PDB file of C-alpha atoms in Angstrom:
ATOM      1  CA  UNK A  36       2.036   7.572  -9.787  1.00 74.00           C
ATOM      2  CA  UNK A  37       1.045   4.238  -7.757  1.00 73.00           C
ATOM      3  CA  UNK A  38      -2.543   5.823  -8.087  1.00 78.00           C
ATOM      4  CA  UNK A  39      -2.621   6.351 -11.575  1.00 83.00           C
ATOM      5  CA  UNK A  40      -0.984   2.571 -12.031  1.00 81.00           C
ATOM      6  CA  UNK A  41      -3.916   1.611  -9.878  1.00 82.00           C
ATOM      7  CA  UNK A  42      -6.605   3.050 -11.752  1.00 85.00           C
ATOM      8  CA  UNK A  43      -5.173   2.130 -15.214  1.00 87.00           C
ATOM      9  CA  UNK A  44      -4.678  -1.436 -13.880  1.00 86.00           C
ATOM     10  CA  UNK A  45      -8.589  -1.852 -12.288  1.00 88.00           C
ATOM     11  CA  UNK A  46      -9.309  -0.239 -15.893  1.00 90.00           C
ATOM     12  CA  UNK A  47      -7.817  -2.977 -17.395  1.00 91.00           C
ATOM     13  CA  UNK A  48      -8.454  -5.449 -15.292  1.00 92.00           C
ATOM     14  CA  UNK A  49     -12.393  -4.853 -15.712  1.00 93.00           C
ATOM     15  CA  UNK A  50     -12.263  -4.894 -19.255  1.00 93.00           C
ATOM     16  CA  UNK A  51     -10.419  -8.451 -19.438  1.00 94.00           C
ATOM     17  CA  UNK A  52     -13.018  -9.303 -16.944  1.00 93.00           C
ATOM     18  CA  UNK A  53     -15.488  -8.844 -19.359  1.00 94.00           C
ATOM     19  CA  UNK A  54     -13.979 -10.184 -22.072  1.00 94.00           C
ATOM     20  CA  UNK A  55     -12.997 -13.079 -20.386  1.00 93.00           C
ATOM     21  CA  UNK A  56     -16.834 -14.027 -18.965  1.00 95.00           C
ATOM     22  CA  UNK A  57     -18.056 -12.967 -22.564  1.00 95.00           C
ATOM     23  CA  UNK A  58     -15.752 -15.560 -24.168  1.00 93.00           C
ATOM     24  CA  UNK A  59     -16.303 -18.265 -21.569  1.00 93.00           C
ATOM     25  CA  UNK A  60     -19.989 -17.413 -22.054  1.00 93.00           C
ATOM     26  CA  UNK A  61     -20.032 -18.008 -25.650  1.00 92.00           C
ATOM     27  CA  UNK A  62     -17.443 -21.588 -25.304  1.00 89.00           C
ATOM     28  CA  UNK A  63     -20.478 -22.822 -22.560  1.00 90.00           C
ATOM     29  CA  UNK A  64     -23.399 -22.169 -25.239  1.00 91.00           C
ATOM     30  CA  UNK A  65     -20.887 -23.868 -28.215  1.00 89.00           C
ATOM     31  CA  UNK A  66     -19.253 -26.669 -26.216  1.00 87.00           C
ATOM     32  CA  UNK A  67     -20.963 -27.468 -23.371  1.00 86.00           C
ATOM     33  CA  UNK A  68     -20.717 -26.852 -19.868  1.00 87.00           C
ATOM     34  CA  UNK A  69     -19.281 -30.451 -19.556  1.00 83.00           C
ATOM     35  CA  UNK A  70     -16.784 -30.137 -22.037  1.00 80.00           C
ATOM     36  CA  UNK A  71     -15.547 -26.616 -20.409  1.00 80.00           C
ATOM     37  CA  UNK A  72     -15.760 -28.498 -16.681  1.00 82.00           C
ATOM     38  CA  UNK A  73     -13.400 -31.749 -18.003  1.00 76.00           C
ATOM     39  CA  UNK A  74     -11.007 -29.452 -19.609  1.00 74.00           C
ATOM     40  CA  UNK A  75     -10.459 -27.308 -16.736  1.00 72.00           C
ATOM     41  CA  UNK A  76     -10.282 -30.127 -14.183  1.00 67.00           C
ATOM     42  CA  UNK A  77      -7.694 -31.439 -16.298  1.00 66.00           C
ATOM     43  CA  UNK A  78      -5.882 -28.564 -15.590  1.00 63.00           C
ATOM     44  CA  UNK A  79      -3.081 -27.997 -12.981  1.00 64.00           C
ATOM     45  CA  UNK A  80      -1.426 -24.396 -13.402  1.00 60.00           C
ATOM     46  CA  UNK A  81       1.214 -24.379 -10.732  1.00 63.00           C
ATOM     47  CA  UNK A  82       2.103 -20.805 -11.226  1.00 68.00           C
ATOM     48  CA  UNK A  83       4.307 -19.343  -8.532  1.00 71.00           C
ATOM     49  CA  UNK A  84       4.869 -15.706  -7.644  1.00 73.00           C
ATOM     50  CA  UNK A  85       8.522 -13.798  -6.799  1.00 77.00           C
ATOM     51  CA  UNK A  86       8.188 -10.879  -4.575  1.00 79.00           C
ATOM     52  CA  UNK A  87      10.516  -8.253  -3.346  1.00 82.00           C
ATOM     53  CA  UNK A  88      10.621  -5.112  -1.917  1.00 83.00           C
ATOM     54  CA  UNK A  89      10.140  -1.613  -2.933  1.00 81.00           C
ATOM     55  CA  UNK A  90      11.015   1.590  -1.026  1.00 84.00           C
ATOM     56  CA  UNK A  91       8.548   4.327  -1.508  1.00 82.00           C
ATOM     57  CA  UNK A  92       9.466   7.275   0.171  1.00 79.00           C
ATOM     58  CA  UNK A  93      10.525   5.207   3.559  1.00 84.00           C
ATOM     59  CA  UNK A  94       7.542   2.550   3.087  1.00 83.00           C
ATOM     60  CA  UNK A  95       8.306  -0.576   2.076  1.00 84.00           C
ATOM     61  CA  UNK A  96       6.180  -2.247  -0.393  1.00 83.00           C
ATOM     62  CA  UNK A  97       5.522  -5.624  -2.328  1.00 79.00           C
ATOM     63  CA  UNK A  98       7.256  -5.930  -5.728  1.00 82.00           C
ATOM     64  CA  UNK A  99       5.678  -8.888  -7.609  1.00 79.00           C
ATOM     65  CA  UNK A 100       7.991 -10.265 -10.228  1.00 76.00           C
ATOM     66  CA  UNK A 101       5.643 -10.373 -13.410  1.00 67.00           C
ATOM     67  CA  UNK A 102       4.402 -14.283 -13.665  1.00 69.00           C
ATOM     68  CA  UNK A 103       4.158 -15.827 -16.683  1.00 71.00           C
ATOM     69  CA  UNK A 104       0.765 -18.170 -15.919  1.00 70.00           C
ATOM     70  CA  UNK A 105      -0.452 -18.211 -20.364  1.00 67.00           C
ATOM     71  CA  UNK A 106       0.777 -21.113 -21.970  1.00 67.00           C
ATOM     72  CA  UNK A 107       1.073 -22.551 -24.968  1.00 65.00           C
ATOM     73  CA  UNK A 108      -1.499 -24.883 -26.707  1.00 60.00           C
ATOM     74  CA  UNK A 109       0.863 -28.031 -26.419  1.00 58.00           C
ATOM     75  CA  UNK A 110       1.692 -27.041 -22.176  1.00 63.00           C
ATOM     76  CA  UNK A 111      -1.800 -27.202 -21.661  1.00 62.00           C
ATOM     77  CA  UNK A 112      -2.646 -30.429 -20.336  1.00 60.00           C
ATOM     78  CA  UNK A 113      -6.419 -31.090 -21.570  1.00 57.00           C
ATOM     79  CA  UNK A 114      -6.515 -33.135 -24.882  1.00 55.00           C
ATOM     80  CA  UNK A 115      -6.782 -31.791 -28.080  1.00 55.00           C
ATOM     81  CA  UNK A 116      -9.319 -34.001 -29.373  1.00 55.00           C
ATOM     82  CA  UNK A 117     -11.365 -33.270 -26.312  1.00 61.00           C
ATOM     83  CA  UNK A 118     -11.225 -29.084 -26.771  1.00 67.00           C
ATOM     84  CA  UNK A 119     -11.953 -26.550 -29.367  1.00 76.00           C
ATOM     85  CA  UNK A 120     -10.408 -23.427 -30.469  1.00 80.00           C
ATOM     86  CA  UNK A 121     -12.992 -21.779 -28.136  1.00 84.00           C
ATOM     87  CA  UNK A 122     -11.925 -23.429 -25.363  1.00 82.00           C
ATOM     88  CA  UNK A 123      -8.141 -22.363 -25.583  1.00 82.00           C
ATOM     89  CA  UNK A 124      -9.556 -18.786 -26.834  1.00 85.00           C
ATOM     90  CA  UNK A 125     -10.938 -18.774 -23.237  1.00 86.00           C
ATOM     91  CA  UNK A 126      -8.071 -20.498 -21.306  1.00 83.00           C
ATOM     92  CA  UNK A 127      -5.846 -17.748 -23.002  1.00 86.00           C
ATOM     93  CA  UNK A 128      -7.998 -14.816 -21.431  1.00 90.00           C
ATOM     94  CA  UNK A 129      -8.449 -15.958 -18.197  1.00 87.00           C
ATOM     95  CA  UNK A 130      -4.659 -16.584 -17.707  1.00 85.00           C
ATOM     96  CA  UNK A 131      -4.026 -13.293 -18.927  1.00 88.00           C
ATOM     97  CA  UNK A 132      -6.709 -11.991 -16.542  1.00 90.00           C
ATOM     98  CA  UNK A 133      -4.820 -13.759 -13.627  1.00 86.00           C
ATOM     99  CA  UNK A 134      -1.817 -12.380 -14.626  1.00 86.00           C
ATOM    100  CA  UNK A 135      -3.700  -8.797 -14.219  1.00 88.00           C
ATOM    101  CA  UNK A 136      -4.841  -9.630 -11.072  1.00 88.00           C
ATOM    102  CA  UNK A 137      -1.723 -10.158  -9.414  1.00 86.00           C
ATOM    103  CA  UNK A 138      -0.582  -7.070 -10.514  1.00 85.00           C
ATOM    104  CA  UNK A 139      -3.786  -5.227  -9.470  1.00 89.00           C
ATOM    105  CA  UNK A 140      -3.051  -7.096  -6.159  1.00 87.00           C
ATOM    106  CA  UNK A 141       0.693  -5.329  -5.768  1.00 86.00           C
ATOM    107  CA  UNK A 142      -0.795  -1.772  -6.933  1.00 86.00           C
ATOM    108  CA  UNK A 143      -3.103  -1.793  -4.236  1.00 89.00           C
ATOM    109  CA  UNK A 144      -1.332  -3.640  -1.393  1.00 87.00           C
ATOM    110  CA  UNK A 145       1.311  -0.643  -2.568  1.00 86.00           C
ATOM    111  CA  UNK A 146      -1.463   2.299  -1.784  1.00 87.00           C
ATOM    112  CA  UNK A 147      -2.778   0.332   1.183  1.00 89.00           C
ATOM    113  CA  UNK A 148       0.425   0.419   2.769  1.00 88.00           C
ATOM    114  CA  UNK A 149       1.355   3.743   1.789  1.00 89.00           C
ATOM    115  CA  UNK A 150      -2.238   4.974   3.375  1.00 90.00           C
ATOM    116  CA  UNK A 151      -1.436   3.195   6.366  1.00 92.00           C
ATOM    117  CA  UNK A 152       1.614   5.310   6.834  1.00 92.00           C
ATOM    118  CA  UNK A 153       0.278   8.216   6.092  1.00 92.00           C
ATOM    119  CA  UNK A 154      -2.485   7.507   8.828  1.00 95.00           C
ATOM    120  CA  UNK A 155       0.369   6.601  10.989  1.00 93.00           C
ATOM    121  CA  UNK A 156       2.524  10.378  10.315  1.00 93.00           C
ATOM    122  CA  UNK A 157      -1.046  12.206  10.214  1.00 95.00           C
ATOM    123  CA  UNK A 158      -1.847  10.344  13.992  1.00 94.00           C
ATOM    124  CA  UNK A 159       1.752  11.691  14.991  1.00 93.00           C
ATOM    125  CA  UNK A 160       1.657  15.389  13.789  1.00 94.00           C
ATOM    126  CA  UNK A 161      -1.680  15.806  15.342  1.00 94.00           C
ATOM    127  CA  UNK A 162       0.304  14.319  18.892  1.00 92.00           C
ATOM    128  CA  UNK A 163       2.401  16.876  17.897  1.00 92.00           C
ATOM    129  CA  UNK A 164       0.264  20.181  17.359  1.00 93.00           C
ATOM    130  CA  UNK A 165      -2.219  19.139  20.530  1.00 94.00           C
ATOM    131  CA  UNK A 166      -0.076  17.673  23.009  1.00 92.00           C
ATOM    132  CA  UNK A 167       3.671  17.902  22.927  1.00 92.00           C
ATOM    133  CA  UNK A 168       4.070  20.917  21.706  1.00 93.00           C
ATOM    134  CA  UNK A 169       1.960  22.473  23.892  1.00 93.00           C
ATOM    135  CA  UNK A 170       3.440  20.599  26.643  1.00 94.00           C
ATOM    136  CA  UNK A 171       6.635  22.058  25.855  1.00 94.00           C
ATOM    137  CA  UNK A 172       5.678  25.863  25.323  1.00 94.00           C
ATOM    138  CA  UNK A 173       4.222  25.751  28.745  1.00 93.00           C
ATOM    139  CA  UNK A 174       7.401  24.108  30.302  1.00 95.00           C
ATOM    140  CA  UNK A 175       9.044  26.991  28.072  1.00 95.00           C
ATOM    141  CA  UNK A 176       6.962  29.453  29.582  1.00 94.00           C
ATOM    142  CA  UNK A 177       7.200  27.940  33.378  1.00 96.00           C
ATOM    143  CA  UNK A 178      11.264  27.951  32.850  1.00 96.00           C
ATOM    144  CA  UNK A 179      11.035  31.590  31.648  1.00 95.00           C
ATOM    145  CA  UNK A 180       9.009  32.809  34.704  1.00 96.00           C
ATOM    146  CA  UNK A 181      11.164  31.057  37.098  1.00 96.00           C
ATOM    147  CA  UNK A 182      14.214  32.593  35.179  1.00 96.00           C
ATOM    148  CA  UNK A 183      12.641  35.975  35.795  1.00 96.00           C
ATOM    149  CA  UNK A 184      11.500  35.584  39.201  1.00 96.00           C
ATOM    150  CA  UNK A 185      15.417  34.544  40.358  1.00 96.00           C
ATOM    151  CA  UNK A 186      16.382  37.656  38.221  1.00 95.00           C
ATOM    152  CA  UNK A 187      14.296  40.024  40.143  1.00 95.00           C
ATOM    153  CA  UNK A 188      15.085  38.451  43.883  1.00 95.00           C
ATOM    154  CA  UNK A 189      19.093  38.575  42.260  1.00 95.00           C
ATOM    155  CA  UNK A 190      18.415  42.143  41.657  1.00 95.00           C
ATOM    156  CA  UNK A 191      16.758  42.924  44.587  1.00 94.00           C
ATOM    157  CA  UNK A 192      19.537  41.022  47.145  1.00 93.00           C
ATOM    158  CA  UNK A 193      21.971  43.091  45.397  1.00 94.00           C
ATOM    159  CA  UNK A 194      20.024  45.644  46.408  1.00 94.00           C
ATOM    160  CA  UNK A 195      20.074  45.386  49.710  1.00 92.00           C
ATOM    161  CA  UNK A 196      23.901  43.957  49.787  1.00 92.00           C
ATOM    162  CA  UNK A 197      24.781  47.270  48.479  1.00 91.00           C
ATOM    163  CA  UNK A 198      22.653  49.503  50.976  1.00 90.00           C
ATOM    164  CA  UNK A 199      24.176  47.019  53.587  1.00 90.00           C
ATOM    165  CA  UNK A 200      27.423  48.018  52.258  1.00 89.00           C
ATOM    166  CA  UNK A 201      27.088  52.200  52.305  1.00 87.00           C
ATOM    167  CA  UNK A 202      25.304  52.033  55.584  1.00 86.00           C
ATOM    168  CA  UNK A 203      28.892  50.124  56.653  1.00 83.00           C
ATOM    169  CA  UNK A 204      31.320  52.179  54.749  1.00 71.00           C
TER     170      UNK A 204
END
């Protein structure tokens, strides 16, 4: 699932990429380059970002509350004399393409981490299969010879105790 969320996010995300430069493109040839640099140093978006965490399967994640960075024409702080409709057109995309890239930033720090730990169990079940296992069936196998070996020299003192015995009696 976080895979698929990943892929249909970078999907996304590249075509409001796209868009976005294709519309920003189009506002430089129209407007200006000057007007589109005064209107966005004008601009203060002090968006800030909520996370919590998620528990996938033991792992614990980033949750990113969604942020709500598109405003309004009026919450925009460039003047309207100063802008066109081309200008907010483009404004409009690019916060809604920051608003995909934060969540394209949780979907992947979410597989990151989840690779890490599966790096982290796949580095422990190979310790497992080559080394403590083994370890253990040959301490297994050492126990069961020694177990034997006190079995046999059990056997055999009985043995003798027993000859000892008739050779008495």
């Amino acid at each position: 699932k976080v895979v698929d969320d990943a892929q249909d996010v970078n999907a996304e995300l590249a075509n409001l990429y796209s868009e976005a430069r294709l519309k920003l493109l189009l506002t430089e040839v129209y407007d200006g380059e000057s007007t589109l640099r005064a209107n966005a140093l004008t601009e203060e978006n002090g968006s800030e970002v909520e996370m919590e965490s998620q528990n996938i399967m033991g792992v614990k994640v980033p949750e990113i509350e969604s942020i709500e960075v598109r405003r309004g024409l009026i919450e925009r702080e460039y003047g309207l004399s100063n802008s066109s409709s081309r200008v907010d057109s483009t404004a409009d995309k690019y916060e809604e393409l920051l608003e995909k890239i934060v969540d394209a930033a949780e979907t992947q720090t979410k597989i990151i981490r989840l690779l890490n730990e599966i790096e982290k169990t796949k580095r422990r079940v190979n310790a497992l299969e080559h080394k403590i296992i083994p370890e253990m069936e040959a301490g297994l196998d050492k126990v069961s010879q020694m177990l034997e070996e006190r079995e046999r020299e059990e056997t055999f003192r009985m043995k003798k105790i027993k000859e000892m015995q008739e050779e008495e009696a």
